[in-house]
Amino acid sequence: MEFYRAHVLVCGGTGCTSAHSAQIKEEFEKQLKSKGLDKEVKMVTTGCFGLCAQGPIVVVYPEGAMYTMVRVEDVDEIV
């Protein structure tokens, strides 16, 4: 069993996917790897959070921080 310091949940629901959530997940993976955090932070694609008008949505645990209308440019600051 693997343990992670944090989990980053990226919505993979229809609304968020159409708002480019896949590119946001790719950017998170790239940023985490470049900072040496890819073994400490688990990336997870989720279903819909029910806030489609606010997508793409990213939630970071254990903090429980929710980010709405995330853009690729926001990923570096979130990481």
Coordinates of N, CA and C in Angstrom, one line a residue:
M1 N 0.8 -1.2 0.0 CA 0.0 0.0 0.0 C 0.9 1.2 0.0
E2 N 0.5 2.2 -0.9 CA 1.3 3.4 -0.9 C 0.6 4.5 -0.2
F3 N 1.4 5.4 0.4 CA 0.8 6.5 1.2 C 1.3 7.8 0.5
Y4 N 0.5 8.8 0.4 CA 0.8 10.0 -0.2 C 0.6 11.2 0.7
R5 N 1.4 12.2 0.6 CA 1.3 13.4 1.4 C 0.1 14.2 1.1
A6 N -0.3 14.2 -0.2 CA -1.5 14.9 -0.6 C -2.1 14.2 -1.8
H7 N -3.3 14.5 -2.1 CA -4.1 14.1 -3.2 C -4.6 15.3 -4.0
V8 N -4.5 15.3 -5.3 CA -5.0 16.4 -6.1 C -6.1 15.7 -7.0
L9 N -7.4 16.1 -6.7 CA -8.5 15.6 -7.5 C -8.9 16.6 -8.6
V10 N -8.9 16.1 -9.8 CA -9.3 16.9 -10.9 C -10.6 16.4 -11.5
C11 N -11.6 17.2 -11.6 CA -12.9 16.8 -12.1 C -12.7 16.3 -13.6
G12 N -13.3 15.1 -13.8 CA -13.3 14.5 -15.2 C -14.7 14.5 -15.7
G13 N -15.7 15.2 -15.1 CA -17.0 15.2 -15.6 C -17.1 15.9 -16.9
T14 N -18.3 15.8 -17.5 CA -18.4 16.3 -18.9 C -18.2 17.8 -19.0
G15 N -18.7 18.6 -18.1 CA -18.5 20.1 -18.1 C -17.1 20.5 -18.0
C16 N -16.4 19.8 -17.0 CA -15.0 20.2 -16.8 C -14.1 19.7 -17.9
T17 N -14.4 18.5 -18.4 CA -13.7 18.0 -19.6 C -13.8 18.9 -20.7
S18 N -15.0 19.5 -21.0 CA -15.1 20.4 -22.1 C -14.4 21.7 -21.8
A19 N -14.1 22.0 -20.5 CA -13.4 23.2 -20.1 C -11.9 22.9 -20.0
H20 N -11.4 21.8 -20.5 CA -10.0 21.4 -20.6 C -9.4 20.9 -19.3
S21 N -10.1 20.2 -18.5 CA -9.6 19.6 -17.3 C -8.5 18.6 -17.5
A22 N -8.5 17.9 -18.7 CA -7.4 17.0 -19.0 C -6.1 17.7 -19.1
Q23 N -6.1 18.9 -19.7 CA -4.8 19.7 -19.8 C -4.4 20.2 -18.5
I24 N -5.3 20.5 -17.6 CA -4.9 20.9 -16.2 C -4.3 19.7 -15.5
K25 N -4.8 18.5 -15.6 CA -4.2 17.4 -15.0 C -2.8 17.1 -15.5
E26 N -2.7 17.2 -16.8 CA -1.3 17.0 -17.4 C -0.3 18.1 -16.9
E27 N -0.8 19.3 -16.7 CA 0.1 20.3 -16.2 C 0.5 20.1 -14.8
F28 N -0.5 19.6 -14.0 CA -0.2 19.2 -12.6 C 0.9 18.1 -12.6
E29 N 0.7 17.1 -13.4 CA 1.7 16.0 -13.4 C 3.1 16.5 -13.8
K30 N 3.1 17.4 -14.8 CA 4.4 18.0 -15.2 C 5.0 18.8 -14.1
Q31 N 4.3 19.7 -13.5 CA 4.8 20.6 -12.4 C 5.2 19.7 -11.2
L32 N 4.5 18.7 -10.8 CA 4.8 17.9 -9.7 C 6.1 17.1 -10.0
K33 N 6.3 16.6 -11.2 CA 7.5 15.9 -11.5 C 8.7 16.9 -11.5
S34 N 8.5 18.0 -12.1 CA 9.7 19.0 -12.2 C 10.1 19.5 -10.8
K35 N 9.2 19.4 -9.8 CA 9.5 19.8 -8.4 C 9.9 18.6 -7.5
G36 N 9.9 17.4 -8.1 CA 10.3 16.2 -7.4 C 9.2 15.8 -6.4
L37 N 7.9 16.1 -6.7 CA 6.8 15.8 -5.8 C 5.9 14.7 -6.4
D38 N 6.3 14.2 -7.5 CA 5.4 13.2 -8.2 C 5.2 11.9 -7.4
K39 N 6.2 11.6 -6.5 CA 6.0 10.4 -5.6 C 5.3 10.6 -4.3
E40 N 5.1 11.9 -4.0 CA 4.4 12.3 -2.8 C 3.0 12.8 -2.9
V41 N 2.6 13.1 -4.2 CA 1.3 13.6 -4.4 C 0.6 12.7 -5.5
K42 N -0.6 12.2 -5.1 CA -1.3 11.4 -6.0 C -2.3 12.2 -6.8
M43 N -2.3 12.0 -8.1 CA -3.3 12.7 -9.0 C -4.5 11.7 -9.2
V44 N -5.7 12.3 -9.1 CA -6.9 11.5 -9.3 C -7.9 12.2 -10.2
T45 N -8.4 11.5 -11.2 CA -9.5 12.1 -12.0 C -10.8 11.6 -11.3
T46 N -11.7 12.6 -11.1 CA -12.9 12.2 -10.4 C -14.1 12.3 -11.3
G47 N -15.3 12.0 -10.9 CA -16.5 12.3 -11.5 C -16.9 13.7 -11.3
C48 N -18.1 14.0 -11.6 CA -18.6 15.4 -11.5 C -18.8 15.8 -10.0
F49 N -18.4 17.0 -9.7 CA -18.6 17.5 -8.3 C -19.9 18.2 -8.2
G50 N -20.6 18.4 -9.3 CA -21.9 19.1 -9.3 C -21.9 20.6 -9.4
L51 N -20.7 21.1 -9.7 CA -20.5 22.6 -9.9 C -20.1 22.9 -11.3
C52 N -20.7 22.3 -12.3 CA -20.3 22.4 -13.7 C -20.0 23.8 -14.2
A53 N -20.8 24.8 -13.8 CA -20.6 26.1 -14.2 C -19.4 26.8 -13.6
Q54 N -18.8 26.1 -12.6 CA -17.6 26.7 -12.0 C -16.3 25.9 -12.4
G55 N -16.5 25.0 -13.4 CA -15.3 24.1 -13.8 C -14.3 24.8 -14.6
P56 N -13.2 24.2 -14.8 CA -12.7 23.0 -14.2 C -12.5 23.2 -12.7
I57 N -12.8 22.1 -11.9 CA -12.6 22.1 -10.5 C -11.5 21.2 -10.1
V58 N -10.7 21.7 -9.1 CA -9.6 21.0 -8.5 C -9.7 21.0 -7.0
V59 N -9.6 19.9 -6.3 CA -9.6 19.8 -4.9 C -8.3 19.2 -4.4
V60 N -7.7 19.8 -3.4 CA -6.5 19.3 -2.9 C -6.7 18.8 -1.4
Y61 N -6.4 17.6 -1.2 CA -6.5 17.0 0.2 C -5.1 16.8 0.7
P62 N -4.8 16.9 2.0 CA -5.7 16.8 3.1 C -6.3 18.2 3.4
E63 N -5.9 19.3 2.8 CA -6.4 20.6 3.2 C -7.9 20.8 2.9
G64 N -8.3 20.1 1.8 CA -9.7 20.3 1.4 C -9.9 21.6 0.6
A65 N -8.8 22.1 0.1 CA -8.9 23.4 -0.7 C -9.6 23.1 -2.0
M66 N -10.6 23.9 -2.4 CA -11.3 23.7 -3.7 C -11.0 24.9 -4.5
Y67 N -10.6 24.6 -5.8 CA -10.3 25.7 -6.7 C -11.2 25.6 -7.9
T68 N -11.8 26.7 -8.3 CA -12.8 26.7 -9.4 C -12.3 27.5 -10.6
M69 N -12.8 27.2 -11.7 CA -12.4 27.9 -12.9 C -10.9 27.9 -13.1
V70 N -10.3 26.7 -12.8 CA -8.8 26.6 -12.9 C -8.4 26.7 -14.4
R71 N -7.3 27.4 -14.6 CA -6.7 27.5 -15.9 C -5.3 26.8 -15.8
V72 N -4.7 26.4 -16.9 CA -3.4 25.8 -16.9 C -2.4 26.8 -16.2
E73 N -2.6 28.1 -16.4 CA -1.7 29.1 -15.9 C -1.7 29.1 -14.3
D74 N -2.8 28.6 -13.7 CA -3.0 28.6 -12.3 C -2.2 27.4 -11.6
V75 N -1.9 26.4 -12.3 CA -1.4 25.2 -11.7 C -0.1 25.4 -10.9
D76 N 0.8 26.2 -11.5 CA 2.1 26.4 -10.8 C 1.9 27.0 -9.4
E77 N 1.0 28.0 -9.3 CA 0.7 28.6 -8.0 C 0.0 27.6 -7.1
I78 N -0.9 26.8 -7.5 CA -1.5 25.8 -6.7 C -0.5 24.8 -6.2
V79 N 0.4 24.3 -7.0 CA 1.4 23.4 -6.6 C 2.3 24.0 -5.5

